[in-house]
Amino acid sequence: MGRGIEYCPVAAGVEVVGDRWTLLLVRELLLGSYRFNDIHRGLPGISRTLLSARLRRLQLHGVVIRVLDDQDRPEYRLTPAGAALEDLVWQLGDWARRWSFGDPEDEQLDAASALWRLRQFVRRDHLPTRRVTIEFIVHGTTEERGWLVLTSEEVSACRQHPGYDTDLWVTGELPELHRLVAGTSTVEIATRSDRLRLAGDPELVTGFPRWFSWRNPMNSQ
């Protein structure tokens, strides 16, 4: 522990992960973003310079390790010490949902960000055996479209048409899409209130809620 840090495990923990970005960075790694650009995309507002500094700091503390993938491209992975932060990260979110969270502000509404987060939530082992292309039509200040292309090997989030026929349409309000991602709403609530509508193959419509690891467990029912 550095000078001026009291002899207390809580104080020692805050010294390592108590700044604005560190636990959010750990969240991205827990959600499967291992490359620098993917981590950066999941942390709107952080500069690339600051992200590099936070990654180096976490490596020094033994929370993150830098490795090379099969194509010699750098990736960042959690060490056992970093992986042990998982419960803390999600419990902090659960606490905020109960005590310190409301509807998204206008400046927080971003269709691309919500779609990227949905991509991270996909449970590949729950997907159909064939490729599924989902087209999202979301209404905020303007209408925006985006696509998820789902296979058991790869999941892609696209701002431009991916070139595949759409199998499932998801139409709804942009704030409601953010509520789903944040775990303050469920697919059942959103569809019952008509803030979200699913259309397409009935089997895919029925399966859609089970394809994602919603932060609100009710959503997986």
PDB file of N, CA and C in Angstrom, residues 22-103:
ATOM      1  N   THR A  22     -11.686   1.873 -13.654  1.00  0.00           N
ATOM      2  CA  THR A  22     -11.097   0.549 -13.515  1.00  0.00           C
ATOM      3  C   THR A  22     -12.132  -0.563 -13.481  1.00  0.00           C
ATOM      4  N   LEU A  23     -13.167  -0.437 -12.663  1.00  0.00           N
ATOM      5  CA  LEU A  23     -14.168  -1.504 -12.613  1.00  0.00           C
ATOM      6  C   LEU A  23     -14.948  -1.605 -13.922  1.00  0.00           C
ATOM      7  N   LEU A  24     -15.106  -0.483 -14.611  1.00  0.00           N
ATOM      8  CA  LEU A  24     -15.762  -0.540 -15.923  1.00  0.00           C
ATOM      9  C   LEU A  24     -14.883  -1.275 -16.925  1.00  0.00           C
ATOM     10  N   LEU A  25     -13.590  -1.081 -16.830  1.00  0.00           N
ATOM     11  CA  LEU A  25     -12.654  -1.809 -17.685  1.00  0.00           C
ATOM     12  C   LEU A  25     -12.735  -3.311 -17.383  1.00  0.00           C
ATOM     13  N   VAL A  26     -12.760  -3.649 -16.103  1.00  0.00           N
ATOM     14  CA  VAL A  26     -12.919  -5.055 -15.713  1.00  0.00           C
ATOM     15  C   VAL A  26     -14.242  -5.604 -16.253  1.00  0.00           C
ATOM     16  N   ARG A  27     -15.302  -4.795 -16.198  1.00  0.00           N
ATOM     17  CA  ARG A  27     -16.594  -5.220 -16.756  1.00  0.00           C
ATOM     18  C   ARG A  27     -16.465  -5.612 -18.214  1.00  0.00           C
ATOM     19  N   GLU A  28     -15.746  -4.805 -19.002  1.00  0.00           N
ATOM     20  CA  GLU A  28     -15.583  -5.111 -20.421  1.00  0.00           C
ATOM     21  C   GLU A  28     -14.867  -6.436 -20.629  1.00  0.00           C
ATOM     22  N   LEU A  29     -13.843  -6.699 -19.832  1.00  0.00           N
ATOM     23  CA  LEU A  29     -13.125  -7.964 -19.942  1.00  0.00           C
ATOM     24  C   LEU A  29     -14.020  -9.132 -19.530  1.00  0.00           C
ATOM     25  N   LEU A  30     -14.839  -8.939 -18.503  1.00  0.00           N
ATOM     26  CA  LEU A  30     -15.780  -9.981 -18.093  1.00  0.00           C
ATOM     27  C   LEU A  30     -16.794 -10.278 -19.192  1.00  0.00           C
ATOM     28  N   LEU A  31     -17.135  -9.260 -19.991  1.00  0.00           N
ATOM     29  CA  LEU A  31     -18.116  -9.425 -21.058  1.00  0.00           C
ATOM     30  C   LEU A  31     -17.489  -9.909 -22.360  1.00  0.00           C
ATOM     31  N   GLY A  32     -16.185 -10.202 -22.330  1.00  0.00           N
ATOM     32  CA  GLY A  32     -15.554 -10.814 -23.493  1.00  0.00           C
ATOM     33  C   GLY A  32     -14.886  -9.876 -24.464  1.00  0.00           C
ATOM     34  N   SER A  33     -14.688  -8.612 -24.101  1.00  0.00           N
ATOM     35  CA  SER A  33     -13.939  -7.677 -24.947  1.00  0.00           C
ATOM     36  C   SER A  33     -12.469  -7.737 -24.537  1.00  0.00           C
ATOM     37  N   TYR A  34     -11.644  -8.358 -25.357  1.00  0.00           N
ATOM     38  CA  TYR A  34     -10.251  -8.596 -24.993  1.00  0.00           C
ATOM     39  C   TYR A  34      -9.264  -7.724 -25.764  1.00  0.00           C
ATOM     40  N   ARG A  35      -9.680  -7.193 -26.893  1.00  0.00           N
ATOM     41  CA  ARG A  35      -8.770  -6.372 -27.686  1.00  0.00           C
ATOM     42  C   ARG A  35      -8.965  -4.902 -27.340  1.00  0.00           C
ATOM     43  N   PHE A  36      -7.909  -4.147 -27.525  1.00  0.00           N
ATOM     44  CA  PHE A  36      -7.910  -2.748 -27.089  1.00  0.00           C
ATOM     45  C   PHE A  36      -9.084  -1.986 -27.703  1.00  0.00           C
ATOM     46  N   ASN A  37      -9.288  -2.118 -29.013  1.00  0.00           N
ATOM     47  CA  ASN A  37     -10.344  -1.340 -29.665  1.00  0.00           C
ATOM     48  C   ASN A  37     -11.729  -1.732 -29.161  1.00  0.00           C
ATOM     49  N   ASP A  38     -11.939  -3.026 -28.875  1.00  0.00           N
ATOM     50  CA  ASP A  38     -13.234  -3.463 -28.353  1.00  0.00           C
ATOM     51  C   ASP A  38     -13.459  -2.929 -26.938  1.00  0.00           C
ATOM     52  N   ILE A  39     -12.412  -2.959 -26.119  1.00  0.00           N
ATOM     53  CA  ILE A  39     -12.523  -2.401 -24.768  1.00  0.00           C
ATOM     54  C   ILE A  39     -12.847  -0.911 -24.845  1.00  0.00           C
ATOM     55  N   HIS A  40     -12.142  -0.207 -25.720  1.00  0.00           N
ATOM     56  CA  HIS A  40     -12.359   1.233 -25.873  1.00  0.00           C
ATOM     57  C   HIS A  40     -13.784   1.526 -26.340  1.00  0.00           C
ATOM     58  N   ARG A  41     -14.295   0.696 -27.233  1.00  0.00           N
ATOM     59  CA  ARG A  41     -15.654   0.916 -27.739  1.00  0.00           C
ATOM     60  C   ARG A  41     -16.685   0.774 -26.628  1.00  0.00           C
ATOM     61  N   GLY A  42     -16.416  -0.091 -25.667  1.00  0.00           N
ATOM     62  CA  GLY A  42     -17.354  -0.296 -24.576  1.00  0.00           C
ATOM     63  C   GLY A  42     -17.239   0.703 -23.448  1.00  0.00           C
ATOM     64  N   LEU A  43     -16.313   1.666 -23.561  1.00  0.00           N
ATOM     65  CA  LEU A  43     -16.106   2.664 -22.509  1.00  0.00           C
ATOM     66  C   LEU A  43     -16.210   4.068 -23.092  1.00  0.00           C
ATOM     67  N   PRO A  44     -17.413   4.488 -23.488  1.00  0.00           N
ATOM     68  CA  PRO A  44     -17.546   5.833 -24.065  1.00  0.00           C
ATOM     69  C   PRO A  44     -17.098   6.895 -23.081  1.00  0.00           C
ATOM     70  N   GLY A  45     -16.272   7.808 -23.563  1.00  0.00           N
ATOM     71  CA  GLY A  45     -15.795   8.902 -22.715  1.00  0.00           C
ATOM     72  C   GLY A  45     -14.348   8.780 -22.308  1.00  0.00           C
ATOM     73  N   ILE A  46     -13.770   7.584 -22.388  1.00  0.00           N
ATOM     74  CA  ILE A  46     -12.371   7.426 -22.000  1.00  0.00           C
ATOM     75  C   ILE A  46     -11.482   7.638 -23.228  1.00  0.00           C
ATOM     76  N   SER A  47     -10.364   8.322 -23.037  1.00  0.00           N
ATOM     77  CA  SER A  47      -9.428   8.506 -24.141  1.00  0.00           C
ATOM     78  C   SER A  47      -8.580   7.248 -24.298  1.00  0.00           C
ATOM     79  N   ARG A  48      -8.021   7.080 -25.471  1.00  0.00           N
ATOM     80  CA  ARG A  48      -7.161   5.919 -25.707  1.00  0.00           C
ATOM     81  C   ARG A  48      -5.916   5.980 -24.832  1.00  0.00           C
ATOM     82  N   THR A  49      -5.426   7.191 -24.594  1.00  0.00           N
ATOM     83  CA  THR A  49      -4.248   7.346 -23.745  1.00  0.00           C
ATOM     84  C   THR A  49      -4.539   6.911 -22.315  1.00  0.00           C
ATOM     85  N   LEU A  50      -5.689   7.344 -21.794  1.00  0.00           N
ATOM     86  CA  LEU A  50      -6.040   6.969 -20.429  1.00  0.00           C
ATOM     87  C   LEU A  50      -6.316   5.475 -20.321  1.00  0.00           C
ATOM     88  N   LEU A  51      -6.964   4.900 -21.332  1.00  0.00           N
ATOM     89  CA  LEU A  51      -7.210   3.462 -21.310  1.00  0.00           C
ATOM     90  C   LEU A  51      -5.897   2.694 -21.290  1.00  0.00           C
ATOM     91  N   SER A  52      -4.934   3.116 -22.079  1.00  0.00           N
ATOM     92  CA  SER A  52      -3.621   2.463 -22.068  1.00  0.00           C
ATOM     93  C   SER A  52      -2.996   2.532 -20.685  1.00  0.00           C
ATOM     94  N   ALA A  53      -3.124   3.700 -20.042  1.00  0.00           N
ATOM     95  CA  ALA A  53      -2.542   3.871 -18.712  1.00  0.00           C
ATOM     96  C   ALA A  53      -3.235   2.975 -17.696  1.00  0.00           C
ATOM     97  N   ARG A  54      -4.567   2.861 -17.784  1.00  0.00           N
ATOM     98  CA  ARG A  54      -5.300   2.012 -16.845  1.00  0.00           C
ATOM     99  C   ARG A  54      -4.953   0.543 -17.047  1.00  0.00           C
ATOM    100  N   LEU A  55      -4.779   0.120 -18.283  1.00  0.00           N
ATOM    101  CA  LEU A  55      -4.397  -1.259 -18.544  1.00  0.00           C
ATOM    102  C   LEU A  55      -3.007  -1.555 -17.983  1.00  0.00           C
ATOM    103  N   ARG A  56      -2.076  -0.624 -18.159  1.00  0.00           N
ATOM    104  CA  ARG A  56      -0.732  -0.824 -17.606  1.00  0.00           C
ATOM    105  C   ARG A  56      -0.783  -0.902 -16.084  1.00  0.00           C
ATOM    106  N   ARG A  57      -1.581  -0.052 -15.483  1.00  0.00           N
ATOM    107  CA  ARG A  57      -1.693  -0.038 -14.024  1.00  0.00           C
ATOM    108  C   ARG A  57      -2.265  -1.353 -13.508  1.00  0.00           C
ATOM    109  N   LEU A  58      -3.274  -1.876 -14.183  1.00  0.00           N
ATOM    110  CA  LEU A  58      -3.868  -3.134 -13.761  1.00  0.00           C
ATOM    111  C   LEU A  58      -2.906  -4.307 -13.968  1.00  0.00           C
ATOM    112  N   GLN A  59      -2.067  -4.204 -14.981  1.00  0.00           N
ATOM    113  CA  GLN A  59      -1.038  -5.229 -15.152  1.00  0.00           C
ATOM    114  C   GLN A  59      -0.037  -5.190 -13.997  1.00  0.00           C
ATOM    115  N   LEU A  60       0.349  -3.987 -13.575  1.00  0.00           N
ATOM    116  CA  LEU A  60       1.285  -3.856 -12.453  1.00  0.00           C
ATOM    117  C   LEU A  60       0.692  -4.422 -11.161  1.00  0.00           C
ATOM    118  N   HIS A  61      -0.637  -4.283 -11.008  1.00  0.00           N
ATOM    119  CA  HIS A  61      -1.296  -4.780  -9.809  1.00  0.00           C
ATOM    120  C   HIS A  61      -1.667  -6.263  -9.915  1.00  0.00           C
ATOM    121  N   GLY A  62      -1.355  -6.894 -11.044  1.00  0.00           N
ATOM    122  CA  GLY A  62      -1.651  -8.309 -11.190  1.00  0.00           C
ATOM    123  C   GLY A  62      -3.101  -8.633 -11.442  1.00  0.00           C
ATOM    124  N   VAL A  63      -3.856  -7.655 -11.951  1.00  0.00           N
ATOM    125  CA  VAL A  63      -5.282  -7.861 -12.221  1.00  0.00           C
ATOM    126  C   VAL A  63      -5.511  -8.262 -13.677  1.00  0.00           C
ATOM    127  N   VAL A  64      -4.664  -7.772 -14.577  1.00  0.00           N
ATOM    128  CA  VAL A  64      -4.783  -8.003 -16.013  1.00  0.00           C
ATOM    129  C   VAL A  64      -3.436  -8.486 -16.541  1.00  0.00           C
ATOM    130  N   ILE A  65      -3.487  -9.338 -17.553  1.00  0.00           N
ATOM    131  CA  ILE A  65      -2.278  -9.785 -18.235  1.00  0.00           C
ATOM    132  C   ILE A  65      -2.443  -9.554 -19.725  1.00  0.00           C
ATOM    133  N   ARG A  66      -1.349  -9.173 -20.387  1.00  0.00           N
ATOM    134  CA  ARG A  66      -1.356  -8.964 -21.831  1.00  0.00           C
ATOM    135  C   ARG A  66      -0.801 -10.216 -22.492  1.00  0.00           C
ATOM    136  N   VAL A  67      -1.567 -10.771 -23.456  1.00  0.00           N
ATOM    137  CA  VAL A  67      -1.162 -11.996 -24.147  1.00  0.00           C
ATOM    138  C   VAL A  67      -1.299 -11.777 -25.649  1.00  0.00           C
ATOM    139  N   LEU A  68      -0.836 -12.742 -26.430  1.00  0.00           N
ATOM    140  CA  LEU A  68      -0.990 -12.726 -27.875  1.00  0.00           C
ATOM    141  C   LEU A  68      -1.928 -13.845 -28.289  1.00  0.00           C
ATOM    142  N   ASP A  69      -2.824 -13.552 -29.226  1.00  0.00           N
ATOM    143  CA  ASP A  69      -3.720 -14.594 -29.700  1.00  0.00           C
ATOM    144  C   ASP A  69      -3.019 -15.451 -30.749  1.00  0.00           C
ATOM    145  N   ASP A  70      -3.770 -16.316 -31.417  1.00  0.00           N
ATOM    146  CA  ASP A  70      -3.180 -17.246 -32.380  1.00  0.00           C
ATOM    147  C   ASP A  70      -2.566 -16.538 -33.578  1.00  0.00           C
ATOM    148  N   GLN A  71      -2.973 -15.293 -33.806  1.00  0.00           N
ATOM    149  CA  GLN A  71      -2.432 -14.519 -34.925  1.00  0.00           C
ATOM    150  C   GLN A  71      -1.465 -13.439 -34.447  1.00  0.00           C
ATOM    151  N   ASP A  72      -0.944 -13.613 -33.226  1.00  0.00           N
ATOM    152  CA  ASP A  72       0.035 -12.692 -32.630  1.00  0.00           C
ATOM    153  C   ASP A  72      -0.511 -11.281 -32.438  1.00  0.00           C
ATOM    154  N   ARG A  73      -1.819 -11.179 -32.237  1.00  0.00           N
ATOM    155  CA  ARG A  73      -2.414  -9.888 -31.933  1.00  0.00           C
ATOM    156  C   ARG A  73      -2.585  -9.771 -30.424  1.00  0.00           C
ATOM    157  N   PRO A  74      -2.293  -8.599 -29.857  1.00  0.00           N
ATOM    158  CA  PRO A  74      -2.368  -8.463 -28.394  1.00  0.00           C
ATOM    159  C   PRO A  74      -3.795  -8.497 -27.878  1.00  0.00           C
ATOM    160  N   GLU A  75      -3.989  -9.169 -26.769  1.00  0.00           N
ATOM    161  CA  GLU A  75      -5.254  -9.198 -26.056  1.00  0.00           C
ATOM    162  C   GLU A  75      -4.976  -8.993 -24.575  1.00  0.00           C
ATOM    163  N   TYR A  76      -6.014  -8.583 -23.867  1.00  0.00           N
ATOM    164  CA  TYR A  76      -5.912  -8.401 -22.423  1.00  0.00           C
ATOM    165  C   TYR A  76      -6.878  -9.367 -21.750  1.00  0.00           C
ATOM    166  N   ARG A  77      -6.363 -10.072 -20.759  1.00  0.00           N
ATOM    167  CA  ARG A  77      -7.172 -11.060 -20.054  1.00  0.00           C
ATOM    168  C   ARG A  77      -7.065 -10.819 -18.555  1.00  0.00           C
ATOM    169  N   LEU A  78      -8.129 -11.172 -17.848  1.00  0.00           N
ATOM    170  CA  LEU A  78      -8.104 -11.072 -16.400  1.00  0.00           C
ATOM    171  C   LEU A  78      -7.285 -12.212 -15.812  1.00  0.00           C
ATOM    172  N   THR A  79      -6.480 -11.900 -14.832  1.00  0.00           N
ATOM    173  CA  THR A  79      -5.803 -12.914 -14.047  1.00  0.00           C
ATOM    174  C   THR A  79      -6.807 -13.512 -13.058  1.00  0.00           C
ATOM    175  N   PRO A  80      -6.428 -14.558 -12.319  1.00  0.00           N
ATOM    176  CA  PRO A  80      -7.340 -15.044 -11.276  1.00  0.00           C
ATOM    177  C   PRO A  80      -7.757 -13.942 -10.305  1.00  0.00           C
ATOM    178  N   ALA A  81      -6.836 -13.024  -9.988  1.00  0.00           N
ATOM    179  CA  ALA A  81      -7.197 -11.909  -9.101  1.00  0.00           C
ATOM    180  C   ALA A  81      -8.229 -11.006  -9.762  1.00  0.00           C
ATOM    181  N   GLY A  82      -8.090 -10.769 -11.066  1.00  0.00           N
ATOM    182  CA  GLY A  82      -9.056  -9.937 -11.767  1.00  0.00           C
ATOM    183  C   GLY A  82     -10.403 -10.617 -11.903  1.00  0.00           C
ATOM    184  N   ALA A  83     -10.398 -11.915 -12.235  1.00  0.00           N
ATOM    185  CA  ALA A  83     -11.649 -12.656 -12.374  1.00  0.00           C
ATOM    186  C   ALA A  83     -12.427 -12.695 -11.058  1.00  0.00           C
ATOM    187  N   ALA A  84     -11.695 -12.635  -9.943  1.00  0.00           N
ATOM    188  CA  ALA A  84     -12.351 -12.664  -8.633  1.00  0.00           C
ATOM    189  C   ALA A  84     -13.145 -11.394  -8.347  1.00  0.00           C
ATOM    190  N   LEU A  85     -12.980 -10.355  -9.198  1.00  0.00           N
ATOM    191  CA  LEU A  85     -13.754  -9.122  -9.036  1.00  0.00           C
ATOM    192  C   LEU A  85     -15.155  -9.224  -9.639  1.00  0.00           C
ATOM    193  N   GLU A  86     -15.464 -10.345 -10.295  1.00  0.00           N
ATOM    194  CA  GLU A  86     -16.739 -10.446 -11.020  1.00  0.00           C
ATOM    195  C   GLU A  86     -17.936 -10.186 -10.113  1.00  0.00           C
ATOM    196  N   ASP A  87     -17.986 -10.838  -8.973  1.00  0.00           N
ATOM    197  CA  ASP A  87     -19.136 -10.637  -8.082  1.00  0.00           C
ATOM    198  C   ASP A  87     -19.252  -9.182  -7.653  1.00  0.00           C
ATOM    199  N   LEU A  88     -18.112  -8.545  -7.375  1.00  0.00           N
ATOM    200  CA  LEU A  88     -18.125  -7.146  -6.964  1.00  0.00           C
ATOM    201  C   LEU A  88     -18.694  -6.258  -8.060  1.00  0.00           C
ATOM    202  N   VAL A  89     -18.291  -6.496  -9.304  1.00  0.00           N
ATOM    203  CA  VAL A  89     -18.766  -5.680 -10.425  1.00  0.00           C
ATOM    204  C   VAL A  89     -20.279  -5.781 -10.562  1.00  0.00           C
ATOM    205  N   TRP A  90     -20.811  -6.997 -10.595  1.00  0.00           N
ATOM    206  CA  TRP A  90     -22.250  -7.152 -10.813  1.00  0.00           C
ATOM    207  C   TRP A  90     -23.049  -6.747  -9.581  1.00  0.00           C
ATOM    208  N   GLN A  91     -22.509  -6.985  -8.385  1.00  0.00           N
ATOM    209  CA  GLN A  91     -23.219  -6.563  -7.181  1.00  0.00           C
ATOM    210  C   GLN A  91     -23.295  -5.041  -7.087  1.00  0.00           C
ATOM    211  N   LEU A  92     -22.268  -4.352  -7.567  1.00  0.00           N
ATOM    212  CA  LEU A  92     -22.313  -2.894  -7.597  1.00  0.00           C
ATOM    213  C   LEU A  92     -23.441  -2.421  -8.515  1.00  0.00           C
ATOM    214  N   GLY A  93     -23.584  -3.096  -9.671  1.00  0.00           N
ATOM    215  CA  GLY A  93     -24.687  -2.760 -10.563  1.00  0.00           C
ATOM    216  C   GLY A  93     -26.040  -3.055  -9.941  1.00  0.00           C
ATOM    217  N   ASP A  94     -26.149  -4.187  -9.236  1.00  0.00           N
ATOM    218  CA  ASP A  94     -27.405  -4.521  -8.566  1.00  0.00           C
ATOM    219  C   ASP A  94     -27.752  -3.474  -7.512  1.00  0.00           C
ATOM    220  N   TRP A  95     -26.748  -3.045  -6.767  1.00  0.00           N
ATOM    221  CA  TRP A  95     -26.979  -2.008  -5.754  1.00  0.00           C
ATOM    222  C   TRP A  95     -27.473  -0.718  -6.413  1.00  0.00           C
ATOM    223  N   ALA A  96     -26.821  -0.329  -7.514  1.00  0.00           N
ATOM    224  CA  ALA A  96     -27.208   0.918  -8.189  1.00  0.00           C
ATOM    225  C   ALA A  96     -28.626   0.828  -8.734  1.00  0.00           C
ATOM    226  N   ARG A  97     -28.991  -0.331  -9.301  1.00  0.00           N
ATOM    227  CA  ARG A  97     -30.356  -0.473  -9.812  1.00  0.00           C
ATOM    228  C   ARG A  97     -31.388  -0.271  -8.703  1.00  0.00           C
ATOM    229  N   ARG A  98     -31.049  -0.683  -7.505  1.00  0.00           N
ATOM    230  CA  ARG A  98     -32.005  -0.566  -6.411  1.00  0.00           C
ATOM    231  C   ARG A  98     -32.023   0.820  -5.787  1.00  0.00           C
ATOM    232  N   TRP A  99     -30.852   1.479  -5.686  1.00  0.00           N
ATOM    233  CA  TRP A  99     -30.743   2.678  -4.868  1.00  0.00           C
ATOM    234  C   TRP A  99     -30.332   3.937  -5.615  1.00  0.00           C
ATOM    235  N   SER A 100     -29.760   3.839  -6.799  1.00  0.00           N
ATOM    236  CA  SER A 100     -29.133   5.017  -7.397  1.00  0.00           C
ATOM    237  C   SER A 100     -29.223   4.998  -8.913  1.00  0.00           C
ATOM    238  N   PHE A 101     -30.413   4.690  -9.447  1.00  0.00           N
ATOM    239  CA  PHE A 101     -30.506   4.527 -10.896  1.00  0.00           C
ATOM    240  C   PHE A 101     -31.894   4.919 -11.343  1.00  0.00           C
ATOM    241  N   GLY A 102     -31.983   5.531 -12.518  1.00  0.00           N
ATOM    242  CA  GLY A 102     -33.278   5.914 -13.064  1.00  0.00           C
ATOM    243  C   GLY A 102     -33.299   5.685 -14.556  1.00  0.00           C
ATOM    244  N   ASP A 103     -34.201   6.367 -15.244  1.00  0.00           N
ATOM    245  CA  ASP A 103     -34.272   6.255 -16.692  1.00  0.00           C
ATOM    246  C   ASP A 103     -33.071   6.949 -17.338  1.00  0.00           C
TER     247      ASP A 103
END
